Coordinates of C-alpha atoms in Angstrom, one line a residue:
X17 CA -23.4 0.5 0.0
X18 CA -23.9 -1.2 3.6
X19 CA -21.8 -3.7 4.0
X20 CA -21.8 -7.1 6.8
X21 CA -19.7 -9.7 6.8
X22 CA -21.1 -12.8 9.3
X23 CA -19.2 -15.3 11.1
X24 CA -16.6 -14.9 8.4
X25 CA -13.8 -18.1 8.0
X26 CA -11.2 -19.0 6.3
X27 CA -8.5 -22.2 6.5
X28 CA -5.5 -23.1 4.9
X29 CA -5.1 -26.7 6.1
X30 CA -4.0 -25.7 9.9
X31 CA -3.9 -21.8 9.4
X32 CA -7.2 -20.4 10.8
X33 CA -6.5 -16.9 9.1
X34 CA -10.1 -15.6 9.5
X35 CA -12.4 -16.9 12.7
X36 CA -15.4 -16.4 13.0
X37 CA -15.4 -12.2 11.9
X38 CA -18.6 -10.0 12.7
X39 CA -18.5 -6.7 10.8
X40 CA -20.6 -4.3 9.5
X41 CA -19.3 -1.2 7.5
X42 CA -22.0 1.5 6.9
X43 CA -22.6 3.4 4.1
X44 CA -20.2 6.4 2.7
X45 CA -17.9 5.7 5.8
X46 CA -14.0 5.3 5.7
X47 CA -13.7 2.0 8.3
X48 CA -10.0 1.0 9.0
X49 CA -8.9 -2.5 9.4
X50 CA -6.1 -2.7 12.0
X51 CA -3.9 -5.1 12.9
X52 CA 0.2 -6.4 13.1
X53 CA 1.2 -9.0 10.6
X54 CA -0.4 -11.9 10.3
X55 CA -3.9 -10.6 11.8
X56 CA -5.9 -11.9 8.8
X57 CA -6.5 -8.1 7.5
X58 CA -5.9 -8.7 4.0
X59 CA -7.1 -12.3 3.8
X60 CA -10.6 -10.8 4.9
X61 CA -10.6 -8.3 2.6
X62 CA -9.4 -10.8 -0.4
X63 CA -12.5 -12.9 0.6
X64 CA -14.8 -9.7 0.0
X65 CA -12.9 -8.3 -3.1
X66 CA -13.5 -11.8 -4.3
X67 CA -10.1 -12.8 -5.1
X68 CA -10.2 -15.4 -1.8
X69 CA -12.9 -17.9 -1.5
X70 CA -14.4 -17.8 2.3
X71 CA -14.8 -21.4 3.8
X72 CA -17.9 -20.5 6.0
X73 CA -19.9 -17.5 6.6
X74 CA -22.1 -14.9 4.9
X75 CA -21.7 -11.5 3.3
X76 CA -24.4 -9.1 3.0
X77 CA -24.8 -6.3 0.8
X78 CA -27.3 -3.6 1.3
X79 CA -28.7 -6.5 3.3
X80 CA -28.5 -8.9 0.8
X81 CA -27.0 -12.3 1.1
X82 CA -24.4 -12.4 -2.4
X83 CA -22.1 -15.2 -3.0
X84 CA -19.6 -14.6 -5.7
X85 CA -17.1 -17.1 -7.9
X86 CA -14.3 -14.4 -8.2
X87 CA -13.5 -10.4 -8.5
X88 CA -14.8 -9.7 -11.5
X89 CA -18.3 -11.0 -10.2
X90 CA -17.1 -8.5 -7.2
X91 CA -16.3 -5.5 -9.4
X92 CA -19.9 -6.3 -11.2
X93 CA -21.4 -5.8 -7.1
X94 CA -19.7 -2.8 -6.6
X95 CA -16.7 -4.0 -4.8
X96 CA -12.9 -3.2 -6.2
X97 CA -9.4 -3.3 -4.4
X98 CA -6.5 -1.7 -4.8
X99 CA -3.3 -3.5 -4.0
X100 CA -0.3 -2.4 -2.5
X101 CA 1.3 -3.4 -6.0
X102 CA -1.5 -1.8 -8.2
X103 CA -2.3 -4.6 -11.0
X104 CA -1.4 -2.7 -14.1
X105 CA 0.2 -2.8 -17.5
X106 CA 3.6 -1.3 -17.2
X107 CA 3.9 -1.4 -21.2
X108 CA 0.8 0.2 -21.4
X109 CA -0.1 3.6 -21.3
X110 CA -2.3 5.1 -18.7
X111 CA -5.0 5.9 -21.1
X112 CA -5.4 2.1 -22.1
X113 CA -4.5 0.8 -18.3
X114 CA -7.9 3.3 -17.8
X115 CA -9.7 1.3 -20.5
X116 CA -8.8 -2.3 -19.5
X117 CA -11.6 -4.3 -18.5
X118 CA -14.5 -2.0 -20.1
X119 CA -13.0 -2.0 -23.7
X120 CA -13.5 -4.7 -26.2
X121 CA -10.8 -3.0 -28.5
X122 CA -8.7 -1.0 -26.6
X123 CA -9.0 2.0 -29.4
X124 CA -12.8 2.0 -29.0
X125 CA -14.0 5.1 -27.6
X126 CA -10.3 6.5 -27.1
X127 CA -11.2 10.2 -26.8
X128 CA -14.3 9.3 -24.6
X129 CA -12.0 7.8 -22.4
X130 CA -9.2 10.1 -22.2
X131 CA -11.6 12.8 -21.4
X132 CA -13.2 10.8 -19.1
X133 CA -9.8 9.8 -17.2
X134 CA -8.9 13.7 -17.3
X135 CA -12.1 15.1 -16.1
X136 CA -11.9 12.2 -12.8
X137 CA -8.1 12.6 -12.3
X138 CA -8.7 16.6 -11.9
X139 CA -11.5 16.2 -9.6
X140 CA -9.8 14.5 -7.2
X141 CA -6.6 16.1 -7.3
X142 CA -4.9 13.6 -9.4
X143 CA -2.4 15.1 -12.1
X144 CA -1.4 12.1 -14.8
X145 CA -0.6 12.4 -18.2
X146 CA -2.9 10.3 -20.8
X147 CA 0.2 8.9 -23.1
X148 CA 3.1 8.1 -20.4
X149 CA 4.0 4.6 -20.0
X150 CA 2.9 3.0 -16.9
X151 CA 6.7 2.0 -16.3
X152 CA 7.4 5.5 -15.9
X153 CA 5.2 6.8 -13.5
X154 CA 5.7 6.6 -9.6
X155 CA 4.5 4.3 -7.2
X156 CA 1.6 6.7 -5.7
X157 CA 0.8 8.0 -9.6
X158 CA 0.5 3.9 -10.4
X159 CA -1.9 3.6 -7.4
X160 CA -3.9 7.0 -8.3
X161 CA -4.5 5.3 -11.9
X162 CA -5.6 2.0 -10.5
X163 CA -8.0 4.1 -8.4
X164 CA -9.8 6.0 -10.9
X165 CA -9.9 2.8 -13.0
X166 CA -11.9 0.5 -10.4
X167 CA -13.9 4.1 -10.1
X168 CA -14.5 3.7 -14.1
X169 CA -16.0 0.2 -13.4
X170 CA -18.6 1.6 -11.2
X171 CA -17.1 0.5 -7.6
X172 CA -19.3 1.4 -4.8
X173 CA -16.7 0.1 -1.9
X174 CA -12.7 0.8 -3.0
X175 CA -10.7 -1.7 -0.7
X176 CA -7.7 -0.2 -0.2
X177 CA -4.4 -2.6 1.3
X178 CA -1.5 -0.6 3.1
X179 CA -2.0 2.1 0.6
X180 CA 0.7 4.4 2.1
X181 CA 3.6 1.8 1.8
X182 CA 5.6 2.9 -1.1
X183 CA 4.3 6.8 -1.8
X184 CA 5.8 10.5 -0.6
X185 CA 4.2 12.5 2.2
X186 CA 2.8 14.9 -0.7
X187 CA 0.8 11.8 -2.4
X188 CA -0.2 10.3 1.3
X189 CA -2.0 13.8 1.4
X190 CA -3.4 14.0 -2.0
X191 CA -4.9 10.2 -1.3
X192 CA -6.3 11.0 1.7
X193 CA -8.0 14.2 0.2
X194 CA -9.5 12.0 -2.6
X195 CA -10.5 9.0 -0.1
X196 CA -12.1 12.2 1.9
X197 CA -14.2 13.6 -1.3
X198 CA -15.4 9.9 -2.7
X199 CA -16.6 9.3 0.8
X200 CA -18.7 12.3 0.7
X201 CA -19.9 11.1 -2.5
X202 CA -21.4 8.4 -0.8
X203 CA -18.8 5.8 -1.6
X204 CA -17.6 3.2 1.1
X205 CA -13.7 3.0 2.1
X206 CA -12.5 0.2 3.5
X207 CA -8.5 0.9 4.8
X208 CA -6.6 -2.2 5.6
X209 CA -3.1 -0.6 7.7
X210 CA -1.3 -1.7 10.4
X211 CA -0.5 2.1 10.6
X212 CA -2.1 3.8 13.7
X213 CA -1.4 7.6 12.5
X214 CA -2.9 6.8 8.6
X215 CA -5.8 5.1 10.5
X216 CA -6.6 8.0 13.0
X217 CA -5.8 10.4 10.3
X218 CA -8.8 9.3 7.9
X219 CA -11.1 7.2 9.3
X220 CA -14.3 7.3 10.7
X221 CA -14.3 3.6 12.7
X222 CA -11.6 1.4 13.7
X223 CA -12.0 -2.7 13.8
X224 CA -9.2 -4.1 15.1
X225 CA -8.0 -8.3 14.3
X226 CA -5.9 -10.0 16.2
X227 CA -4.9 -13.6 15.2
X228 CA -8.0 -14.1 12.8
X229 CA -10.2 -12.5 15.5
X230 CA -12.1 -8.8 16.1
X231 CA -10.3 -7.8 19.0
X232 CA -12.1 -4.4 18.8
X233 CA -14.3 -1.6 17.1
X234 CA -14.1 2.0 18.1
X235 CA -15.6 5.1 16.5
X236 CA -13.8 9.0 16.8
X237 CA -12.6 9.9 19.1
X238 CA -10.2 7.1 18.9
X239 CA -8.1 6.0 22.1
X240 CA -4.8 5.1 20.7
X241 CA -3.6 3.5 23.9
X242 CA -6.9 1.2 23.9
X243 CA -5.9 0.4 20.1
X244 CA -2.3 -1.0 20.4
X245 CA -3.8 -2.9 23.4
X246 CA -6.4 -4.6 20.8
X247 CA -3.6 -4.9 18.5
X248 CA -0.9 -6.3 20.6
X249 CA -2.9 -8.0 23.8
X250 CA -1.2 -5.8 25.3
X251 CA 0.8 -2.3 26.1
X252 CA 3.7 -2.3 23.6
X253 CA 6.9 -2.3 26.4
X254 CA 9.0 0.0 25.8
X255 CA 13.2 -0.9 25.9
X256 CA 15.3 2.0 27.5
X257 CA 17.5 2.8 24.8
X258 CA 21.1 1.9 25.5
X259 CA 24.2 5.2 24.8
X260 CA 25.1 4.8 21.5
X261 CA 29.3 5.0 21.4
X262 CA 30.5 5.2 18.1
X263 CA 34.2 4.6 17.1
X264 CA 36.2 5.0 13.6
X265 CA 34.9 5.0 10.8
X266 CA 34.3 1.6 8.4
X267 CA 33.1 2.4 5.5
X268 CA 33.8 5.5 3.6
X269 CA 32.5 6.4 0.4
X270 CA 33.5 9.5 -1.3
X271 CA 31.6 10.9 -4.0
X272 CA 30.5 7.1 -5.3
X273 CA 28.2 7.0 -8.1
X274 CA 26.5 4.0 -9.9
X275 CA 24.7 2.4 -12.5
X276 CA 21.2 0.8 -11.9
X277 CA 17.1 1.7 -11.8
X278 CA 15.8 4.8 -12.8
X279 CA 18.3 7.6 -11.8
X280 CA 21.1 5.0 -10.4
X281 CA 22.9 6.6 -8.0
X282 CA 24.7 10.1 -8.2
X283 CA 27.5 11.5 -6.0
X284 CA 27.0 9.6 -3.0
X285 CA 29.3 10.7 -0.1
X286 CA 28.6 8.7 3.7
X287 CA 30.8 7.4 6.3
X288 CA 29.7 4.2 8.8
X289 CA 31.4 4.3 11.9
X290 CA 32.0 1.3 14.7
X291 CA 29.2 0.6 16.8
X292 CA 26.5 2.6 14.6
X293 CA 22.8 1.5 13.1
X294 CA 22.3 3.6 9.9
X295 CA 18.8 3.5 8.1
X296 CA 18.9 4.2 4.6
X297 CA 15.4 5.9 3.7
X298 CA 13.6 6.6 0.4
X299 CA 11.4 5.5 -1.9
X300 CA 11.6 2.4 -4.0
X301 CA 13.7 2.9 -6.8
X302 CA 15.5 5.5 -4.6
X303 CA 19.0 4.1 -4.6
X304 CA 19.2 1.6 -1.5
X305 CA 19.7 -1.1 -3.2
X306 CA 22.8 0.3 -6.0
X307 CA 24.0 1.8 -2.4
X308 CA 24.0 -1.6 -1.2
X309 CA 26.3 -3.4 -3.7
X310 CA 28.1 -1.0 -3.7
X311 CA 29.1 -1.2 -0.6
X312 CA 29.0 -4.7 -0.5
X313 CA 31.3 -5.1 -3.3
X314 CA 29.0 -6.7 -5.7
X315 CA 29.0 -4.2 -8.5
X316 CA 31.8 -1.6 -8.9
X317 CA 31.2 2.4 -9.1
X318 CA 31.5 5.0 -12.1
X319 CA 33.1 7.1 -10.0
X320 CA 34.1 7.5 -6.9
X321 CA 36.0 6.1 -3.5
X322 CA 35.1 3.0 -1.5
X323 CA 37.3 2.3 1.4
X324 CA 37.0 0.2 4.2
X325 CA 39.3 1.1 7.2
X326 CA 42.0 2.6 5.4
X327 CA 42.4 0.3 2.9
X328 CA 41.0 1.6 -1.0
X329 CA 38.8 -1.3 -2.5
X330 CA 37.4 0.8 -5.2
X331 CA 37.5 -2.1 -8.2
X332 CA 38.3 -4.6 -5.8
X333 CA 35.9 -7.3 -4.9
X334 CA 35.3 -7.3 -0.9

């Protein structure tokens, strides 16, 4: 499906989010929308998935003018998105999160289904199991469901928002693969990112906003330096980074484990010193946040040694 968007706006009271946006997205392509925060990427995708109503402009498909009330009169065009938080049914099974939307009892056709959601899921590399609850499965295993379900409901363009915010290296690489295959299929990819290495990675053309604006289009080979120009209005300036000089340690925690999320958090040993920035890295659901009150003193540990300086404040609040 050919896709052009023409002289595209949108308003909230003062907010000119989208201005005046030429774009046209051609057939079986993967086309990346870049931009920082704030650009108007996902607001002009929400106005094409239909969940955003435009205040001016035009949007052709296949060269045909379409106006549409909302995304299900999207999703009956052709036209799905997937969300960075895919809008599922975590007390729902995959197998019935599949069937949502095209079922009028969700036992009809069960088997149909379940082969059907098997036969797509192996195709493209996906491995989920029919009768796990939603609430168990994994950020990218939640988006790889939402994906095959929009693909269910006959989607010709997927919309896909910051889809690599959230999942593992190993998932990023199965999504890409699967992006790769539908696109050879003949179906259109749209990539909304303000990542330059998913961007360059997978797609085919780059459009660039900047404050509601296209700033840019490129095809391969892409010129990165020309792209965080468009992005940015200018070179990025790079700070010289100052010698980092670290002093005693603050926090120690010794063998610290806690209650919380899906594992909670096991065994964890890590020293702070003076002067020193640490990053604490994982997925969500990972930790961070049990870590954090920990630390903090908000909740206490199972087992385990807090100390700050040399003072114990394992039980203590701090």
């Amino acid at each position: 499906m050919r896709i052009a968007l023409q002289n595209i706006h949108k308003h909230y009271r003062d907010v000119h989010a989208n201005d005046g946006i030429q774009m046209e997205i051609a057939e079986g392509s993967i086309h990346g929308i870049l931009g920082e925060n704030g650009a108007g990427k996902s607001t002009l995708m929400k106005i094409l998935a239909g969940f955003v109503r435009k205040s001016d402009g035009t949007i052709a498909l296949n060269d045909q003018p379409v106006e549409y009330r909302g995304p299900s009169q999207a999703t009956s065009l052709g036209i799905g998105m997937l969300y960075q938080d895919p809008l599922d049914f975590p007390p729902l099974t995959v197998l019935e999160n599949f069937m949502v939307g095209r079922c009028r009892g969700i036992s009809a056709k069960e088997n149909l289904h379940r082969r059907q959601l098997l036969e797509w899921a192996k195709a493209l590399g996906f491995h989920l199991n029919p009768e796990s609850r939603v609430h168990e499965l994994t950020v990218g295993e939640r988006q790889q469901l939402e994906l095959l379900r929009l693909l269910a409901l006959g989607v010709e363009v997927l919309i896909l928002d910051e889809p690599t915010t959230g999942i593992s290296s190993i998932q990023r690489r199965v999504l890409f693969a699967a992006l790769k295959k539908l696109s050879n299929q003949k179906k259109t990819i749209l990539l909304v990112s303000h990542k330059l290495e998913d961007a360059e990675a997978l797609c085919d053309r780059l459009t660039v906003l900047r404050s509601g604006r296209v700033a840019g289009e490129m095809d391969r080979p892409f010129d990165t330096n020309r792209l965080l120009s468009w992005m940015f209005g200018a070179m990025p300036v790079q700070a010289p980074c100052s010698e980092a000089r670290p002093g005693r340690a603050t926090l120690i925690m010794e063998g610290v484990s806690g209650s919380g999320g899906r594992a909670g958090l096991q065994a964890c040993t890590l020293s702070v010193r003076e002067g020193e920035v640490v990053g604490l890295a994982g997925l969500a659901g990972s930790g961070q946040d049990i870590f954090l009150r920990l630390a903090a003193g908000l909740n206490r540990p199972r087992k385990g040694t807090i100390r700050i300086g040399d003072e114990i404040m394992t039980g203590k609040d701090h």
